[in-house]
PDB file of C-alpha atoms and ligand atoms in Angstrom:
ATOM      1  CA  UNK A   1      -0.608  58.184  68.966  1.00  0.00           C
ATOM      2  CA  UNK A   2       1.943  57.164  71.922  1.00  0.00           C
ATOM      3  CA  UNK A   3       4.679  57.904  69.456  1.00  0.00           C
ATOM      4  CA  UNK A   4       3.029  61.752  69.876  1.00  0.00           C
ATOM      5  CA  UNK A   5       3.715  61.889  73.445  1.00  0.00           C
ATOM      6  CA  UNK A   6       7.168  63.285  74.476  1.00  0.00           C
ATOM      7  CA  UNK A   7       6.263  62.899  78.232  1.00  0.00           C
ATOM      8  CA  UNK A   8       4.322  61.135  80.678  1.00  0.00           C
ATOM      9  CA  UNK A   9       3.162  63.099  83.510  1.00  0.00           C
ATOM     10  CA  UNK A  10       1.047  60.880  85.121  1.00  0.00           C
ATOM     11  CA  UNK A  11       0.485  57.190  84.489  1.00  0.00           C
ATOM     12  CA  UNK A  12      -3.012  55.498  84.128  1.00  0.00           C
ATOM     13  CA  UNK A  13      -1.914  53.652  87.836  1.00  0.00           C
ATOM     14  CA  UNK A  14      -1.532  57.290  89.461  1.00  0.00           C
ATOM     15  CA  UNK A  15      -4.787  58.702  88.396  1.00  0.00           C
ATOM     16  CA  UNK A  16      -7.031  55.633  89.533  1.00  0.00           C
ATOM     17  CA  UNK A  17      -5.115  55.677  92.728  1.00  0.00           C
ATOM     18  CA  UNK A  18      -5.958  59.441  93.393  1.00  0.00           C
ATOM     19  CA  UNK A  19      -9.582  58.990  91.780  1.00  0.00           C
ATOM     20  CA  UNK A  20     -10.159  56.402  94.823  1.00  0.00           C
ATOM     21  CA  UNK A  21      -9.216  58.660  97.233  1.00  0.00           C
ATOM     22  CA  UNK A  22     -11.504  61.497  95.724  1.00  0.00           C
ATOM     23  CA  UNK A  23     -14.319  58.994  95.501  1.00  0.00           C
ATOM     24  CA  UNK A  24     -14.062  58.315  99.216  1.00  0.00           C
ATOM     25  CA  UNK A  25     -13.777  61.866 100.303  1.00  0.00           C
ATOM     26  CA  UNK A  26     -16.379  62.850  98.202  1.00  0.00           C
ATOM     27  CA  UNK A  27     -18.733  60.096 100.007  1.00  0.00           C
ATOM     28  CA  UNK A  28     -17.838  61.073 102.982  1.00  0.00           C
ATOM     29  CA  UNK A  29     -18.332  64.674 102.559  1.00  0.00           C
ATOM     30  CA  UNK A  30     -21.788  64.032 100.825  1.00  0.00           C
ATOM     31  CA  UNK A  31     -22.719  61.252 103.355  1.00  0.00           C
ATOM     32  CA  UNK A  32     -26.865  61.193 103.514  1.00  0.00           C
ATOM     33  CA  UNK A  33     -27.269  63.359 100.374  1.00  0.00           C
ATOM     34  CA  UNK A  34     -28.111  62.491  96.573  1.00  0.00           C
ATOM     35  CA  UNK A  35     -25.741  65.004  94.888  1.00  0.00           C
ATOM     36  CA  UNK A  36     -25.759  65.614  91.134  1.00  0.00           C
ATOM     37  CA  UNK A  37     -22.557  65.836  89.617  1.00  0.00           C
ATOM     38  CA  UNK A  38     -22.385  67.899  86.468  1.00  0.00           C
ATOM     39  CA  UNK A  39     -19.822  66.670  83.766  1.00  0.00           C
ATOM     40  CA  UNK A  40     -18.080  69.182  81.669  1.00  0.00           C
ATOM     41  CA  UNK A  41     -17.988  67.856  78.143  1.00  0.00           C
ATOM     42  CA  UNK A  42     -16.077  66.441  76.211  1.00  0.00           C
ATOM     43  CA  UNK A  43     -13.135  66.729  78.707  1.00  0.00           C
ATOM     44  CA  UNK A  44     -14.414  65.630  81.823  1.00  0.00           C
ATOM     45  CA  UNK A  45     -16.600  62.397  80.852  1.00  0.00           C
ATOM     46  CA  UNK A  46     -13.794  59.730  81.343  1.00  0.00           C
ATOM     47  CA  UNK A  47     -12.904  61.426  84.851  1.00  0.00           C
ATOM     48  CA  UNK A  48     -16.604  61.207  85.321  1.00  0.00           C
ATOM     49  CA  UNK A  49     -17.097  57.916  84.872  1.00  0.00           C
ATOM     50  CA  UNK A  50     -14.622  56.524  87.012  1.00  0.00           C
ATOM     51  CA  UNK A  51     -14.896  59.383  89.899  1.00  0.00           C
ATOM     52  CA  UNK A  52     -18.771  57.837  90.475  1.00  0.00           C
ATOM     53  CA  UNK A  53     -17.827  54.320  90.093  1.00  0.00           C
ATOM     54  CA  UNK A  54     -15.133  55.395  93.618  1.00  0.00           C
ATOM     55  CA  UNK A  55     -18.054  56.890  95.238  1.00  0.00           C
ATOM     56  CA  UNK A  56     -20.159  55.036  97.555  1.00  0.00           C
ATOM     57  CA  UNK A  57     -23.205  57.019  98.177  1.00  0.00           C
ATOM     58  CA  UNK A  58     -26.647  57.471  95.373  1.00  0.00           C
ATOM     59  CA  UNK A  59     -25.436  59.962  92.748  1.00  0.00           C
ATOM     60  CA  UNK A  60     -27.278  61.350  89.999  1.00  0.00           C
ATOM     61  CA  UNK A  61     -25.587  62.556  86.765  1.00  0.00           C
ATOM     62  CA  UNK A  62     -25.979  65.204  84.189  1.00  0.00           C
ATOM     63  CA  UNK A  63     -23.771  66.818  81.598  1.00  0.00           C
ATOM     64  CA  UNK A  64     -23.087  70.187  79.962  1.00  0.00           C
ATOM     65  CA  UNK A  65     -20.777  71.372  77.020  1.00  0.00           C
ATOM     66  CA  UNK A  66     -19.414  74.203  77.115  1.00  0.00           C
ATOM     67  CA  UNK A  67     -16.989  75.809  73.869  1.00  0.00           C
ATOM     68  CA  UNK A  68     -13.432  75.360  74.497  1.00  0.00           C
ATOM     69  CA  UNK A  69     -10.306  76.208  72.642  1.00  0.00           C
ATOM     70  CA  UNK A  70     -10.924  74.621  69.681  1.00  0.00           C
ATOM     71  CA  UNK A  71      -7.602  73.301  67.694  1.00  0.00           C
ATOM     72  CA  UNK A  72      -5.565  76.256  69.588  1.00  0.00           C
ATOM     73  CA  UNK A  73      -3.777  75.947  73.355  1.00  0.00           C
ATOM     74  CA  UNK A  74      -4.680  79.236  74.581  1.00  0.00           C
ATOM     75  CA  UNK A  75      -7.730  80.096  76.402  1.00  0.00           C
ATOM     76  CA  UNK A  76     -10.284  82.935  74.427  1.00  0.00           C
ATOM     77  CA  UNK A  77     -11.713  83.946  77.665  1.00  0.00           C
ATOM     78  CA  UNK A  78     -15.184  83.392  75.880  1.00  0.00           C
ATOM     79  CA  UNK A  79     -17.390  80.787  77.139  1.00  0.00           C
ATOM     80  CA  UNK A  80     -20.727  79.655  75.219  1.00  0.00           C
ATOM     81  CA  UNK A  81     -23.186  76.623  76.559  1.00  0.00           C
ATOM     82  CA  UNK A  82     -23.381  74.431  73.675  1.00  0.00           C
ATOM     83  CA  UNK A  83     -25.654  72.206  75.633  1.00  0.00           C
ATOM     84  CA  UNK A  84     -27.445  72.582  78.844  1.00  0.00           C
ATOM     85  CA  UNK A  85     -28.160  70.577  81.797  1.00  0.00           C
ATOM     86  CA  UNK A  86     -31.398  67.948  81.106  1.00  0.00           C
ATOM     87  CA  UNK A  87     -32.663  68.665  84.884  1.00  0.00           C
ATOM     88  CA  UNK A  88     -32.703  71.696  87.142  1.00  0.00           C
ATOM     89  CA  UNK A  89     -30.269  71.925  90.480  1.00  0.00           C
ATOM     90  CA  UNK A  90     -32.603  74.147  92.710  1.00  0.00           C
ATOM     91  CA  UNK A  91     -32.545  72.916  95.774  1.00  0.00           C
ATOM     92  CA  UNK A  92     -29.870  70.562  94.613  1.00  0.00           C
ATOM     93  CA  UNK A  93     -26.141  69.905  95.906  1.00  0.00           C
ATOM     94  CA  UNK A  94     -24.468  70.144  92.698  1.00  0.00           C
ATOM     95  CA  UNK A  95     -20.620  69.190  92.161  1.00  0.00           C
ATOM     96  CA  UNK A  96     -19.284  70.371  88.955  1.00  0.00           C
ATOM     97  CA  UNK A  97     -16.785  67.759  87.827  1.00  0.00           C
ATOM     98  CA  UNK A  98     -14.082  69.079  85.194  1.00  0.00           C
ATOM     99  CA  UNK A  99     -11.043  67.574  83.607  1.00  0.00           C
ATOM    100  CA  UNK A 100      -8.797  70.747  84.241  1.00  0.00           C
ATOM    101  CA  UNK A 101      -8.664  74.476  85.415  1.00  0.00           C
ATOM    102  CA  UNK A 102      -6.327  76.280  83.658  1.00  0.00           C
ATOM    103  CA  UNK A 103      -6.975  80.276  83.498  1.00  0.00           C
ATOM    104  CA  UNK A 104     -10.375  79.543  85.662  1.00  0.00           C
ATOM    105  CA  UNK A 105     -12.292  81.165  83.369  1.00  0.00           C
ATOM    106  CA  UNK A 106     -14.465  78.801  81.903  1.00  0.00           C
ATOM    107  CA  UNK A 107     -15.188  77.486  85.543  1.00  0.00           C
ATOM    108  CA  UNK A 108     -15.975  81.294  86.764  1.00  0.00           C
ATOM    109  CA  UNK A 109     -18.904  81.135  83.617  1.00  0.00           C
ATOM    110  CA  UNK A 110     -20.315  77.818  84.476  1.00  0.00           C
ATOM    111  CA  UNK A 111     -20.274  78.601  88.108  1.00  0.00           C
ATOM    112  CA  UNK A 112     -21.893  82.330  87.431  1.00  0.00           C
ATOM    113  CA  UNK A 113     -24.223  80.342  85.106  1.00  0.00           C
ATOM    114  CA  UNK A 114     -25.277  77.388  87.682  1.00  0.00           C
ATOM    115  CA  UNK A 115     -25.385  79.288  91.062  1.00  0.00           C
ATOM    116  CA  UNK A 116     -28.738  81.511  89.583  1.00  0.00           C
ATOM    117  CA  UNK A 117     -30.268  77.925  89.836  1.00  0.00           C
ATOM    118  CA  UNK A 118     -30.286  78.433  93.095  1.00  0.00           C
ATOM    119  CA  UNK A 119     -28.484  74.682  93.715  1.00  0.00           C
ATOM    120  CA  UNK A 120     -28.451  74.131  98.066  1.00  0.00           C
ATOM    121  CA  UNK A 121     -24.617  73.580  96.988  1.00  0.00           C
ATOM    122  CA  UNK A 122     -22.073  74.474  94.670  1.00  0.00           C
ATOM    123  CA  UNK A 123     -18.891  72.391  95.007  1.00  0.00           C
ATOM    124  CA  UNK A 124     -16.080  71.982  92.209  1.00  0.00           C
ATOM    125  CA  UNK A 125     -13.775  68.994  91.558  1.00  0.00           C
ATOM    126  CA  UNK A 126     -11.090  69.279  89.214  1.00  0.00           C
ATOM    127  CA  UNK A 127      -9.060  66.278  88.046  1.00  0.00           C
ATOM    128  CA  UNK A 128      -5.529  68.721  87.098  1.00  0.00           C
ATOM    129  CA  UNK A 129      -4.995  72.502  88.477  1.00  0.00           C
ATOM    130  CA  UNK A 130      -2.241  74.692  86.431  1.00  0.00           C
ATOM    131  CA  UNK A 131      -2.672  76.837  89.470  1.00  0.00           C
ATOM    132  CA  UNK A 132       0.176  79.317  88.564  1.00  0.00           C
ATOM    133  CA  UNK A 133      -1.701  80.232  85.358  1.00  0.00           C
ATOM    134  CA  UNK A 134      -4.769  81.125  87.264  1.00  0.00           C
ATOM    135  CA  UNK A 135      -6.621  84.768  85.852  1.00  0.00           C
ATOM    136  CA  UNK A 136      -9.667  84.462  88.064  1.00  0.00           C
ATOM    137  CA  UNK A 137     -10.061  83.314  91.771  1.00  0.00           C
ATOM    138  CA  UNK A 138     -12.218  80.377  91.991  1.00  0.00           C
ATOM    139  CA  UNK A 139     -12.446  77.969  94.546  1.00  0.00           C
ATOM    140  CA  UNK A 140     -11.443  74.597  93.787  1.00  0.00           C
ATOM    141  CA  UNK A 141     -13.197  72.642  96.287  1.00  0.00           C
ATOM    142  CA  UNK A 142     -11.050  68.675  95.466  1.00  0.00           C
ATOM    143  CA  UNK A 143      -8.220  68.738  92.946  1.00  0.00           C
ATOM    144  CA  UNK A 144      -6.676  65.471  91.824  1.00  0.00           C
ATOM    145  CA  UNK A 145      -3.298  66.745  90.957  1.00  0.00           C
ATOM    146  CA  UNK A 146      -1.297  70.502  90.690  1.00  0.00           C
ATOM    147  CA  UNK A 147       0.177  70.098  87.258  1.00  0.00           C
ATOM    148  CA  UNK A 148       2.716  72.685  85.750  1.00  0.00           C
ATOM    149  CA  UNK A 149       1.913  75.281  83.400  1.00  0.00           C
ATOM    150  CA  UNK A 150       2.119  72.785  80.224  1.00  0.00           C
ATOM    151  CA  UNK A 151      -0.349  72.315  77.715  1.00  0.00           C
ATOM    152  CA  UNK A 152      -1.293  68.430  78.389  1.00  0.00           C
ATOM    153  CA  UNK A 153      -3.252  65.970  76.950  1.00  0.00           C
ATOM    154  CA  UNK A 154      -4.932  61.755  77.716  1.00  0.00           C
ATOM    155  CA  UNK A 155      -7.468  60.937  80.042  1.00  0.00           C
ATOM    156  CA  UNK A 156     -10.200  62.912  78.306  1.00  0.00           C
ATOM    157  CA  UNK A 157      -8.018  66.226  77.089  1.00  0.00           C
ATOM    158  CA  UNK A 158      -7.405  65.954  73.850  1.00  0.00           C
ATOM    159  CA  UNK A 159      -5.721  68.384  71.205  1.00  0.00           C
ATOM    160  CA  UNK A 160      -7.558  69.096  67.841  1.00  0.00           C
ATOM    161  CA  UNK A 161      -9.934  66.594  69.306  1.00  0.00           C
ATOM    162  CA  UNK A 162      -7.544  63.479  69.473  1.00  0.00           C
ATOM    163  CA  UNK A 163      -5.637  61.658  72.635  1.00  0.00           C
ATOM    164  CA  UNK A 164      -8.749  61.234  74.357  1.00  0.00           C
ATOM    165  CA  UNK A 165      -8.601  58.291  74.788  1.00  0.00           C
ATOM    166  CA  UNK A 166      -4.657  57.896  76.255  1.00  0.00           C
ATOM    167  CA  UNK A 167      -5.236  55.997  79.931  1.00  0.00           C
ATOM    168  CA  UNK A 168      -2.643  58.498  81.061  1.00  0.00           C
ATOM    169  CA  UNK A 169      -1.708  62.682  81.129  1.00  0.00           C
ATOM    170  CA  UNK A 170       0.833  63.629  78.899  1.00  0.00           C
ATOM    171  CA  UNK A 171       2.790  66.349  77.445  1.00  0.00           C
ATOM    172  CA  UNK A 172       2.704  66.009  73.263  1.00  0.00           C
ATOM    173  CA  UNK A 173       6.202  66.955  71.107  1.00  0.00           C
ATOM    174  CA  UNK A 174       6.883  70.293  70.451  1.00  0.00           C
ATOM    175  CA  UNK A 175       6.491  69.445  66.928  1.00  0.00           C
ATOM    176  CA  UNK A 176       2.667  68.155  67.201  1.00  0.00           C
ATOM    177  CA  UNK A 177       1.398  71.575  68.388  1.00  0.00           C
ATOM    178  CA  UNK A 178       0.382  74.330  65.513  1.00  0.00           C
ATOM    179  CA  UNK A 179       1.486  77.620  67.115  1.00  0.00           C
TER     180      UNK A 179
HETATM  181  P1  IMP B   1      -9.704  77.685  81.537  1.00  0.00           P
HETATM  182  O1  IMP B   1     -10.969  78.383  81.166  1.00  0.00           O
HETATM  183  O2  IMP B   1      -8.500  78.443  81.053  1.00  0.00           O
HETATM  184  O3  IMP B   1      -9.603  77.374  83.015  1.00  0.00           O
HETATM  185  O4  IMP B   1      -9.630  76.331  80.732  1.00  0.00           O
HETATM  186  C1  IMP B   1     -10.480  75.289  80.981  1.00  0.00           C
HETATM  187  C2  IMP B   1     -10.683  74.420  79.764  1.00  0.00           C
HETATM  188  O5  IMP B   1      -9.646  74.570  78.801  1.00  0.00           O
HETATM  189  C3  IMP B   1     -10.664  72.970  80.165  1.00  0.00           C
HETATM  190  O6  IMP B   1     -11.944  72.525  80.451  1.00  0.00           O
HETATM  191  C4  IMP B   1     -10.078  72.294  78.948  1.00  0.00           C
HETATM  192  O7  IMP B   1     -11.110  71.966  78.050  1.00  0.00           O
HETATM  193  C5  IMP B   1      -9.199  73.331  78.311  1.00  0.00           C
HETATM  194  N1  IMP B   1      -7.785  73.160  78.679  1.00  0.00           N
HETATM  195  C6  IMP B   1      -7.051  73.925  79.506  1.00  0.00           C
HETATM  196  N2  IMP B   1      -5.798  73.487  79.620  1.00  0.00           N
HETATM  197  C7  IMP B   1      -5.730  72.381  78.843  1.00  0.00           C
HETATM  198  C8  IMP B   1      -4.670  71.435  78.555  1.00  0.00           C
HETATM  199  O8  IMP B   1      -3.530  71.516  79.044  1.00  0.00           O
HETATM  200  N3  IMP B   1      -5.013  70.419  77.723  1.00  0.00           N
HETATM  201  C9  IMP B   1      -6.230  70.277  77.167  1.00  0.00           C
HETATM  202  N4  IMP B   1      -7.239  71.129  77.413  1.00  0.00           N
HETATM  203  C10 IMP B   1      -6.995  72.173  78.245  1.00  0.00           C
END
């Protein structure tokens, strides 16, 4: 796999370092609540995991999957729930926790999709922002890291469904990508 990657964007040591930080804020912020935090899947679990295990304060958890790209690097624009939350939000702060926000518009459906709930709050954290390639406005309420508009992979993003499991973000050789 590592012999994949041209280019390490940001190391395993960076991304626990800034994970603390969100974990605290995100305490803070929350301080005397019992949020839910709503994992996108696949992406997002690993980010997930170690976001709650910074945070300081009773959390619950939940998950939803969501289609994404499949083997390709381009957004479709169309968004399908391939599996729903197991609880309701109403009444509910509710912090969707995602690996990345690329165009937005996969966030924009899940947030359309939640806020009907009727959640008390609706608060996003995103571990990587390609801000510039932004289509929709959507507030990104705590962003680990602005990345640049490349396709990237490790810490939960994979391509074709492998590099999961790499401790750190990449970029993979031109080569490795089918475009
Ligand atoms: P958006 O709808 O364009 O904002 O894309 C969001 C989803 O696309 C993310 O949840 C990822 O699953 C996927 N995605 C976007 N950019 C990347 C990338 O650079 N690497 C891997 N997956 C990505």
């Amino acid at each position: 796999m590592l012999e994949d990657v041209r280019e390490v964007l940001i190391t395993s040591e960076a991304i626990q370092a800034r994970i603390v930080e969100l974990g605290r804020q995100i305490s803070a912020d929350y301080a005397g609540k019992r949020p839910v935090l709503i994992g996108v899947l696949k992406g997002a679990a690993m980010f997930m995991m170690d976001l709650i295990r910074a945070m300081d304060i009773p959390v619950e958890v939940d998950f939803m999957a969501v289609s994404s790209y499949g083997a390709s690097t381009h957004t479709s624009g169309v968004v399908r729930i391939l599996k729903d939350l197991d609880a309701s939000i109403e009444g509910r702060h509710a912090l969707i926790v995602e690996d990345i926000v690329d165009t937005g518009l996969t966030l924009k459906y899940i947030t359309e999709n939640l806020i009907v709930r009727q959640p008390a709050s609706l608060r996003i954290c995103a571990l990587l922002d390609k801000a510039e390639n932004r289509r929709v406005n959507i507030p990104v309420d705590y962003v680990g890291f602005v990345i640049p508009n490349k396709f990237v992979i490790g810490y939960g993003l994979d391509y074709g469904e492998i590099y999961r499991n790499l401790g750190f973000i990449g970029v993979l050789k031109p080569e490795k990508y089918e475009e």
